[in-house]
């Protein structure tokens, strides 16, 4: 599974089989809430790739929103709240 | 900036990410406790976002291509801001796409750090790992924000 291994088989790429790709695509499908529960023979690879893009975009958007929210919160927190956050470090 | 003892264990990534990210947040708060103008909040949210991606990349370390790409980008950004863009444009080659899924795969390449230089197998592997880490990142940020709002 390491990227190192996959890089070594890169030149030409002839050793990458359809089976390998399909295997990786169905692993990816497992991670996508929208299509996780669908049977893998009902979902095309293109479909999985499309959903993957959507999901990553959503996660990026969530990071943006949360960064904004945290920035606003940082301006209003008092020392007690900061202490609570600091205590999270100890967990 | 190689990290020692990096495992594939998502939980350890989670803890490392949380620690490093919280530390940065507290530092930001300490350095500018009273800045609350809209402009300041906007600028700071940008810094928080960068800190989030930086923290998750550090937590994963240099074993993964996507985290290496983030770390590389951040390091260059810190050194010589604008130059980075031009340099990263050249020498990137797209490889081994099965015809048909090509355009979808290329869209994915835009979204996964370092994706432009990956062959199809690495792209799929790295994407799976990136997604897992990204959702960990979101969950932790959510938890911290909820703690802050109490």
PDB file of C-alpha atoms in Angstrom:
ATOM      1  CA  UNK A   1       0.000   0.000   0.000  1.00  0.00           C
ATOM      2  CA  UNK A   2       2.932   2.362   0.298  1.00  0.00           C
ATOM      3  CA  UNK A   3       3.356   5.059  -2.283  1.00  0.00           C
ATOM      4  CA  UNK A   4       6.984   4.061  -2.542  1.00  0.00           C
ATOM      5  CA  UNK A   5       6.047   0.704  -3.957  1.00  0.00           C
ATOM      6  CA  UNK A   6       3.621   2.096  -6.449  1.00  0.00           C
ATOM      7  CA  UNK A   7       6.196   4.575  -7.668  1.00  0.00           C
ATOM      8  CA  UNK A   8       8.662   1.824  -8.478  1.00  0.00           C
ATOM      9  CA  UNK A   9       6.212   0.238 -10.874  1.00  0.00           C
ATOM     10  CA  UNK A  10       5.547   3.511 -12.558  1.00  0.00           C
ATOM     11  CA  UNK A  11       7.794   3.553 -15.648  1.00  0.00           C
ATOM     12  CA  UNK A  12       5.675   2.564 -18.605  1.00  0.00           C
ATOM     13  CA  UNK A  13       2.914   1.561 -16.222  1.00  0.00           C
ATOM     14  CA  UNK A  14       2.274  -1.660 -18.085  1.00  0.00           C
ATOM     15  CA  UNK A  15       2.217  -3.715 -14.900  1.00  0.00           C
ATOM     16  CA  UNK A  16      -0.740  -1.881 -13.443  1.00  0.00           C
ATOM     17  CA  UNK A  17      -3.663  -4.164 -14.071  1.00  0.00           C
ATOM     18  CA  UNK A  18      -7.354  -3.425 -14.269  1.00  0.00           C
ATOM     19  CA  UNK A  19      -7.822  -5.656 -11.233  1.00  0.00           C
ATOM     20  CA  UNK A  20      -5.535  -3.474  -9.176  1.00  0.00           C
ATOM     21  CA  UNK A  21      -7.376  -0.350 -10.246  1.00  0.00           C
ATOM     22  CA  UNK A  22     -10.770  -1.921  -9.544  1.00  0.00           C
ATOM     23  CA  UNK A  23      -9.587  -3.025  -6.130  1.00  0.00           C
ATOM     24  CA  UNK A  24      -8.421   0.476  -5.272  1.00  0.00           C
ATOM     25  CA  UNK A  25     -11.591   2.025  -6.622  1.00  0.00           C
ATOM     26  CA  UNK A  26     -13.783  -0.182  -4.445  1.00  0.00           C
ATOM     27  CA  UNK A  27     -11.608   0.642  -1.420  1.00  0.00           C
ATOM     28  CA  UNK A  28     -12.200   4.284  -2.205  1.00  0.00           C
ATOM     29  CA  UNK A  29     -15.919   3.671  -2.495  1.00  0.00           C
ATOM     30  CA  UNK A  30     -15.969   2.367   1.087  1.00  0.00           C
ATOM     31  CA  UNK A  31     -14.862   5.798   2.284  1.00  0.00           C
ATOM     32  CA  UNK A  32     -17.600   7.760   0.581  1.00  0.00           C
ATOM     33  CA  UNK A  33     -20.756   8.198   2.682  1.00  0.00           C
ATOM     34  CA  UNK A  34     -22.925   8.831  -0.386  1.00  0.00           C
ATOM     35  CA  UNK A  35     -22.188   5.565  -2.160  1.00  0.00           C
ATOM     36  CA  UNK A  36     -20.607   3.430   0.555  1.00  0.00           C
ATOM     37  CA  UNK A  37     -23.585   1.132   0.865  1.00  0.00           C
ATOM     38  CA  UNK A  38     -24.198   0.576  -2.820  1.00  0.00           C
ATOM     39  CA  UNK A  39     -23.067  -2.673  -4.382  1.00  0.00           C
ATOM     40  CA  UNK A  40     -19.760  -2.077  -6.092  1.00  0.00           C
ATOM     41  CA  UNK A  41     -20.921  -3.634  -9.366  1.00  0.00           C
ATOM     42  CA  UNK A  42     -23.679  -1.014  -9.461  1.00  0.00           C
ATOM     43  CA  UNK A  43     -21.249   1.875  -9.268  1.00  0.00           C
ATOM     44  CA  UNK A  44     -18.890   2.686 -12.116  1.00  0.00           C
ATOM     45  CA  UNK A  45     -15.313   3.797 -11.563  1.00  0.00           C
ATOM     46  CA  UNK A  46     -16.172   7.167 -13.069  1.00  0.00           C
ATOM     47  CA  UNK A  47     -18.980   7.411 -10.548  1.00  0.00           C
ATOM     48  CA  UNK A  48     -16.647   6.702  -7.645  1.00  0.00           C
ATOM     49  CA  UNK A  49     -14.136   9.264  -8.910  1.00  0.00           C
ATOM     50  CA  UNK A  50     -16.881  11.856  -9.274  1.00  0.00           C
ATOM     51  CA  UNK A  51     -18.177  11.203  -5.749  1.00  0.00           C
ATOM     52  CA  UNK A  52     -14.629  11.310  -4.421  1.00  0.00           C
ATOM     53  CA  UNK A  53     -14.137  14.769  -5.918  1.00  0.00           C
ATOM     54  CA  UNK A  54     -17.422  15.955  -4.425  1.00  0.00           C
ATOM     55  CA  UNK A  55     -16.546  14.566  -1.030  1.00  0.00           C
ATOM     56  CA  UNK A  56     -13.084  16.155  -0.983  1.00  0.00           C
ATOM     57  CA  UNK A  57     -14.573  19.494  -2.051  1.00  0.00           C
ATOM     58  CA  UNK A  58     -17.076  19.230   0.800  1.00  0.00           C
ATOM     59  CA  UNK A  59     -14.333  18.479   3.298  1.00  0.00           C
ATOM     60  CA  UNK A  60     -12.277  21.436   2.027  1.00  0.00           C
ATOM     61  CA  UNK A  61     -15.319  23.646   2.418  1.00  0.00           C
ATOM     62  CA  UNK A  62     -15.818  22.394   5.959  1.00  0.00           C
ATOM     63  CA  UNK A  63     -12.199  23.232   6.769  1.00  0.00           C
ATOM     64  CA  UNK A  64     -12.787  26.745   5.378  1.00  0.00           C
ATOM     65  CA  UNK A  65     -15.948  27.214   7.437  1.00  0.00           C
ATOM     66  CA  UNK A  66     -14.409  25.847  10.605  1.00  0.00           C
ATOM     67  CA  UNK A  67     -11.317  28.045  10.174  1.00  0.00           C
ATOM     68  CA  UNK A  68     -13.570  31.059   9.924  1.00  0.00           C
ATOM     69  CA  UNK A  69     -15.600  29.968  12.906  1.00  0.00           C
ATOM     70  CA  UNK A  70     -12.489  29.338  15.000  1.00  0.00           C
ATOM     71  CA  UNK A  71     -11.055  32.703  14.011  1.00  0.00           C
ATOM     72  CA  UNK A  72     -14.200  34.443  15.216  1.00  0.00           C
ATOM     73  CA  UNK A  73     -14.256  32.409  18.400  1.00  0.00           C
ATOM     74  CA  UNK A  74     -10.604  33.160  19.088  1.00  0.00           C
ATOM     75  CA  UNK A  75     -11.431  36.855  19.301  1.00  0.00           C
ATOM     76  CA  UNK A  76     -14.060  36.312  21.967  1.00  0.00           C
ATOM     77  CA  UNK A  77     -12.620  33.583  24.170  1.00  0.00           C
ATOM     78  CA  UNK A  78     -11.687  34.409  27.722  1.00  0.00           C
ATOM     79  CA  UNK A  79      -8.880  32.876  29.736  1.00  0.00           C
ATOM     80  CA  UNK A  80     -11.118  30.237  31.263  1.00  0.00           C
ATOM     81  CA  UNK A  81     -12.109  28.938  27.850  1.00  0.00           C
ATOM     82  CA  UNK A  82      -8.491  28.992  26.723  1.00  0.00           C
ATOM     83  CA  UNK A  83      -7.670  26.894  29.768  1.00  0.00           C
ATOM     84  CA  UNK A  84     -10.288  24.348  28.740  1.00  0.00           C
ATOM     85  CA  UNK A  85      -8.780  24.175  25.266  1.00  0.00           C
ATOM     86  CA  UNK A  86      -5.319  23.871  26.756  1.00  0.00           C
ATOM     87  CA  UNK A  87      -6.556  20.988  28.883  1.00  0.00           C
ATOM     88  CA  UNK A  88      -7.446  19.160  25.656  1.00  0.00           C
ATOM     89  CA  UNK A  89      -3.711  18.936  25.063  1.00  0.00           C
ATOM     90  CA  UNK A  90      -3.351  16.766  28.138  1.00  0.00           C
ATOM     91  CA  UNK A  91      -5.840  14.159  26.994  1.00  0.00           C
TER      92      UNK A  91
ATOM     93  CA  UNK B   1      11.486  17.765   8.721  1.00  0.00           C
ATOM     94  CA  UNK B   2      11.070  14.026   8.845  1.00  0.00           C
ATOM     95  CA  UNK B   3       8.909  12.776  11.684  1.00  0.00           C
ATOM     96  CA  UNK B   4       9.999   9.835  13.730  1.00  0.00           C
ATOM     97  CA  UNK B   5       7.759   6.901  14.513  1.00  0.00           C
ATOM     98  CA  UNK B   6       5.095   7.647  11.955  1.00  0.00           C
ATOM     99  CA  UNK B   7       2.567   4.867  11.718  1.00  0.00           C
ATOM    100  CA  UNK B   8      -0.433   4.333   9.513  1.00  0.00           C
ATOM    101  CA  UNK B   9      -2.583   4.447  12.598  1.00  0.00           C
ATOM    102  CA  UNK B  10      -5.218   7.100  12.062  1.00  0.00           C
ATOM    103  CA  UNK B  11      -5.742   7.529  15.771  1.00  0.00           C
ATOM    104  CA  UNK B  12      -2.170   8.563  16.359  1.00  0.00           C
ATOM    105  CA  UNK B  13      -2.512  10.992  13.456  1.00  0.00           C
ATOM    106  CA  UNK B  14      -5.569  12.378  15.144  1.00  0.00           C
ATOM    107  CA  UNK B  15      -3.808  13.010  18.443  1.00  0.00           C
ATOM    108  CA  UNK B  16      -0.728  14.494  16.791  1.00  0.00           C
ATOM    109  CA  UNK B  17      -2.867  16.715  14.615  1.00  0.00           C
ATOM    110  CA  UNK B  18      -4.988  17.899  17.548  1.00  0.00           C
ATOM    111  CA  UNK B  19      -1.962  18.743  19.691  1.00  0.00           C
ATOM    112  CA  UNK B  20      -0.138  20.683  17.036  1.00  0.00           C
ATOM    113  CA  UNK B  21      -3.251  22.499  15.850  1.00  0.00           C
ATOM    114  CA  UNK B  22      -4.395  23.482  19.353  1.00  0.00           C
ATOM    115  CA  UNK B  23      -0.914  24.760  20.144  1.00  0.00           C
ATOM    116  CA  UNK B  24      -1.007  27.007  17.091  1.00  0.00           C
ATOM    117  CA  UNK B  25      -4.456  28.296  17.995  1.00  0.00           C
ATOM    118  CA  UNK B  26      -3.405  29.153  21.532  1.00  0.00           C
ATOM    119  CA  UNK B  27      -0.310  30.903  20.212  1.00  0.00           C
ATOM    120  CA  UNK B  28      -2.469  32.966  17.859  1.00  0.00           C
ATOM    121  CA  UNK B  29      -4.763  33.893  20.698  1.00  0.00           C
ATOM    122  CA  UNK B  30      -1.860  34.914  22.900  1.00  0.00           C
ATOM    123  CA  UNK B  31      -0.224  37.020  20.219  1.00  0.00           C
ATOM    124  CA  UNK B  32      -3.350  38.903  19.211  1.00  0.00           C
ATOM    125  CA  UNK B  33      -5.921  38.585  21.962  1.00  0.00           C
ATOM    126  CA  UNK B  34      -7.937  41.698  21.171  1.00  0.00           C
ATOM    127  CA  UNK B  35      -8.021  41.694  17.397  1.00  0.00           C
ATOM    128  CA  UNK B  36     -11.615  41.354  16.377  1.00  0.00           C
ATOM    129  CA  UNK B  37     -12.111  43.572  13.347  1.00  0.00           C
ATOM    130  CA  UNK B  38     -13.658  41.802  10.384  1.00  0.00           C
ATOM    131  CA  UNK B  39     -10.441  42.184   8.415  1.00  0.00           C
ATOM    132  CA  UNK B  40      -8.410  40.670  11.258  1.00  0.00           C
ATOM    133  CA  UNK B  41     -10.783  37.740  11.641  1.00  0.00           C
ATOM    134  CA  UNK B  42     -10.627  37.077   7.915  1.00  0.00           C
ATOM    135  CA  UNK B  43      -6.829  37.151   7.856  1.00  0.00           C
ATOM    136  CA  UNK B  44      -6.638  34.950  10.903  1.00  0.00           C
ATOM    137  CA  UNK B  45      -9.042  32.388   9.466  1.00  0.00           C
ATOM    138  CA  UNK B  46      -6.660  32.095   6.530  1.00  0.00           C
ATOM    139  CA  UNK B  47      -3.784  31.457   8.940  1.00  0.00           C
ATOM    140  CA  UNK B  48      -5.874  28.935  10.868  1.00  0.00           C
ATOM    141  CA  UNK B  49      -6.661  27.099   7.663  1.00  0.00           C
ATOM    142  CA  UNK B  50      -2.993  26.901   6.722  1.00  0.00           C
ATOM    143  CA  UNK B  51      -2.194  25.744  10.264  1.00  0.00           C
ATOM    144  CA  UNK B  52      -4.793  22.991   9.954  1.00  0.00           C
ATOM    145  CA  UNK B  53      -3.353  21.583   6.722  1.00  0.00           C
ATOM    146  CA  UNK B  54       0.163  22.012   8.002  1.00  0.00           C
ATOM    147  CA  UNK B  55      -0.645  20.187  11.250  1.00  0.00           C
ATOM    148  CA  UNK B  56      -2.237  17.218   9.527  1.00  0.00           C
ATOM    149  CA  UNK B  57       0.673  16.960   7.082  1.00  0.00           C
ATOM    150  CA  UNK B  58       3.144  17.039   9.964  1.00  0.00           C
ATOM    151  CA  UNK B  59       1.134  14.448  11.853  1.00  0.00           C
ATOM    152  CA  UNK B  60       1.318  12.086   8.889  1.00  0.00           C
ATOM    153  CA  UNK B  61       4.948  12.929   8.175  1.00  0.00           C
ATOM    154  CA  UNK B  62       6.800  12.467   4.923  1.00  0.00           C
ATOM    155  CA  UNK B  63       5.771   8.894   4.176  1.00  0.00           C
ATOM    156  CA  UNK B  64       2.817   9.846   2.080  1.00  0.00           C
ATOM    157  CA  UNK B  65       3.045  11.652  -1.237  1.00  0.00           C
ATOM    158  CA  UNK B  66       0.138  13.951  -0.421  1.00  0.00           C
ATOM    159  CA  UNK B  67       1.582  15.035   2.925  1.00  0.00           C
ATOM    160  CA  UNK B  68       5.010  15.487   1.358  1.00  0.00           C
ATOM    161  CA  UNK B  69       3.401  17.739  -1.234  1.00  0.00           C
ATOM    162  CA  UNK B  70       1.791  19.879   1.484  1.00  0.00           C
ATOM    163  CA  UNK B  71       4.988  20.085   3.519  1.00  0.00           C
ATOM    164  CA  UNK B  72       6.992  20.984   0.431  1.00  0.00           C
ATOM    165  CA  UNK B  73       4.538  23.667  -0.549  1.00  0.00           C
ATOM    166  CA  UNK B  74       4.481  25.173   2.938  1.00  0.00           C
ATOM    167  CA  UNK B  75       8.248  25.186   3.216  1.00  0.00           C
ATOM    168  CA  UNK B  76       8.597  26.937  -0.105  1.00  0.00           C
ATOM    169  CA  UNK B  77       5.826  29.310   0.727  1.00  0.00           C
ATOM    170  CA  UNK B  78       7.645  30.318   3.863  1.00  0.00           C
ATOM    171  CA  UNK B  79      10.901  30.824   2.009  1.00  0.00           C
ATOM    172  CA  UNK B  80       9.968  32.618  -1.132  1.00  0.00           C
ATOM    173  CA  UNK B  81       6.266  33.188  -1.461  1.00  0.00           C
ATOM    174  CA  UNK B  82       5.440  33.812  -5.123  1.00  0.00           C
ATOM    175  CA  UNK B  83       8.156  31.768  -6.786  1.00  0.00           C
ATOM    176  CA  UNK B  84       6.552  28.488  -5.776  1.00  0.00           C
ATOM    177  CA  UNK B  85       3.698  28.689  -8.256  1.00  0.00           C
ATOM    178  CA  UNK B  86       5.854  28.984 -11.342  1.00  0.00           C
ATOM    179  CA  UNK B  87       8.157  26.177 -10.281  1.00  0.00           C
ATOM    180  CA  UNK B  88       5.448  23.667  -9.566  1.00  0.00           C
ATOM    181  CA  UNK B  89       3.937  24.154 -13.012  1.00  0.00           C
ATOM    182  CA  UNK B  90       6.658  22.451 -15.018  1.00  0.00           C
ATOM    183  CA  UNK B  91       7.771  18.806 -15.010  1.00  0.00           C
ATOM    184  CA  UNK B  92       4.405  17.481 -13.903  1.00  0.00           C
ATOM    185  CA  UNK B  93       3.313  14.661 -16.174  1.00  0.00           C
ATOM    186  CA  UNK B  94       0.031  12.784 -16.102  1.00  0.00           C
ATOM    187  CA  UNK B  95       0.432   9.050 -16.366  1.00  0.00           C
ATOM    188  CA  UNK B  96      -1.458   5.828 -16.945  1.00  0.00           C
ATOM    189  CA  UNK B  97      -5.055   6.935 -16.972  1.00  0.00           C
ATOM    190  CA  UNK B  98      -7.484   4.402 -18.352  1.00  0.00           C
ATOM    191  CA  UNK B  99      -9.254   6.196 -21.187  1.00  0.00           C
ATOM    192  CA  UNK B 100     -12.729   7.400 -20.279  1.00  0.00           C
ATOM    193  CA  UNK B 101     -12.060   8.058 -16.624  1.00  0.00           C
ATOM    194  CA  UNK B 102      -9.265  10.411 -17.564  1.00  0.00           C
ATOM    195  CA  UNK B 103     -11.054  13.691 -17.063  1.00  0.00           C
ATOM    196  CA  UNK B 104     -12.488  12.541 -13.717  1.00  0.00           C
ATOM    197  CA  UNK B 105      -9.069  11.385 -12.600  1.00  0.00           C
ATOM    198  CA  UNK B 106      -7.608  14.717 -13.623  1.00  0.00           C
ATOM    199  CA  UNK B 107     -10.199  16.537 -11.543  1.00  0.00           C
ATOM    200  CA  UNK B 108      -9.161  14.381  -8.622  1.00  0.00           C
ATOM    201  CA  UNK B 109      -5.527  15.276  -9.289  1.00  0.00           C
ATOM    202  CA  UNK B 110      -6.402  18.920  -8.763  1.00  0.00           C
ATOM    203  CA  UNK B 111      -7.861  18.142  -5.360  1.00  0.00           C
ATOM    204  CA  UNK B 112      -5.290  15.787  -3.854  1.00  0.00           C
ATOM    205  CA  UNK B 113      -2.015  17.522  -2.919  1.00  0.00           C
ATOM    206  CA  UNK B 114       0.762  16.307  -5.206  1.00  0.00           C
ATOM    207  CA  UNK B 115      -1.816  14.494  -7.331  1.00  0.00           C
ATOM    208  CA  UNK B 116      -0.616  15.932 -10.613  1.00  0.00           C
ATOM    209  CA  UNK B 117       2.560  13.881 -10.466  1.00  0.00           C
ATOM    210  CA  UNK B 118       0.927  10.565  -9.546  1.00  0.00           C
ATOM    211  CA  UNK B 119       0.170   7.533 -11.668  1.00  0.00           C
ATOM    212  CA  UNK B 120      -3.331   6.082 -11.373  1.00  0.00           C
ATOM    213  CA  UNK B 121      -2.565   3.544  -8.638  1.00  0.00           C
ATOM    214  CA  UNK B 122      -0.774   6.018  -6.397  1.00  0.00           C
ATOM    215  CA  UNK B 123      -3.505   8.548  -7.018  1.00  0.00           C
ATOM    216  CA  UNK B 124      -6.170   6.131  -5.757  1.00  0.00           C
ATOM    217  CA  UNK B 125      -4.107   4.994  -2.784  1.00  0.00           C
ATOM    218  CA  UNK B 126      -3.124   8.507  -1.778  1.00  0.00           C
ATOM    219  CA  UNK B 127      -6.678   9.754  -2.226  1.00  0.00           C
ATOM    220  CA  UNK B 128      -8.034   7.110   0.143  1.00  0.00           C
ATOM    221  CA  UNK B 129      -5.489   8.054   2.776  1.00  0.00           C
ATOM    222  CA  UNK B 130      -5.997  11.772   2.212  1.00  0.00           C
ATOM    223  CA  UNK B 131      -9.759  11.442   2.632  1.00  0.00           C
ATOM    224  CA  UNK B 132      -9.366   9.592   5.914  1.00  0.00           C
ATOM    225  CA  UNK B 133      -6.985  12.213   7.269  1.00  0.00           C
ATOM    226  CA  UNK B 134      -9.054  15.104   6.001  1.00  0.00           C
ATOM    227  CA  UNK B 135     -12.171  13.850   7.760  1.00  0.00           C
ATOM    228  CA  UNK B 136     -10.153  13.359  10.943  1.00  0.00           C
ATOM    229  CA  UNK B 137      -8.984  16.946  10.554  1.00  0.00           C
ATOM    230  CA  UNK B 138     -12.553  18.190  10.148  1.00  0.00           C
ATOM    231  CA  UNK B 139     -13.790  16.208  13.159  1.00  0.00           C
ATOM    232  CA  UNK B 140     -11.062  17.550  15.434  1.00  0.00           C
ATOM    233  CA  UNK B 141     -11.611  21.138  14.270  1.00  0.00           C
ATOM    234  CA  UNK B 142     -15.310  20.677  14.917  1.00  0.00           C
ATOM    235  CA  UNK B 143     -14.654  19.387  18.432  1.00  0.00           C
ATOM    236  CA  UNK B 144     -12.349  22.298  19.220  1.00  0.00           C
ATOM    237  CA  UNK B 145     -14.834  24.834  17.869  1.00  0.00           C
ATOM    238  CA  UNK B 146     -17.568  23.270  20.021  1.00  0.00           C
ATOM    239  CA  UNK B 147     -15.339  23.506  23.089  1.00  0.00           C
ATOM    240  CA  UNK B 148     -14.613  27.144  22.322  1.00  0.00           C
ATOM    241  CA  UNK B 149     -18.292  27.983  21.982  1.00  0.00           C
ATOM    242  CA  UNK B 150     -19.291  26.562  25.358  1.00  0.00           C
TER     243      UNK B 150
END
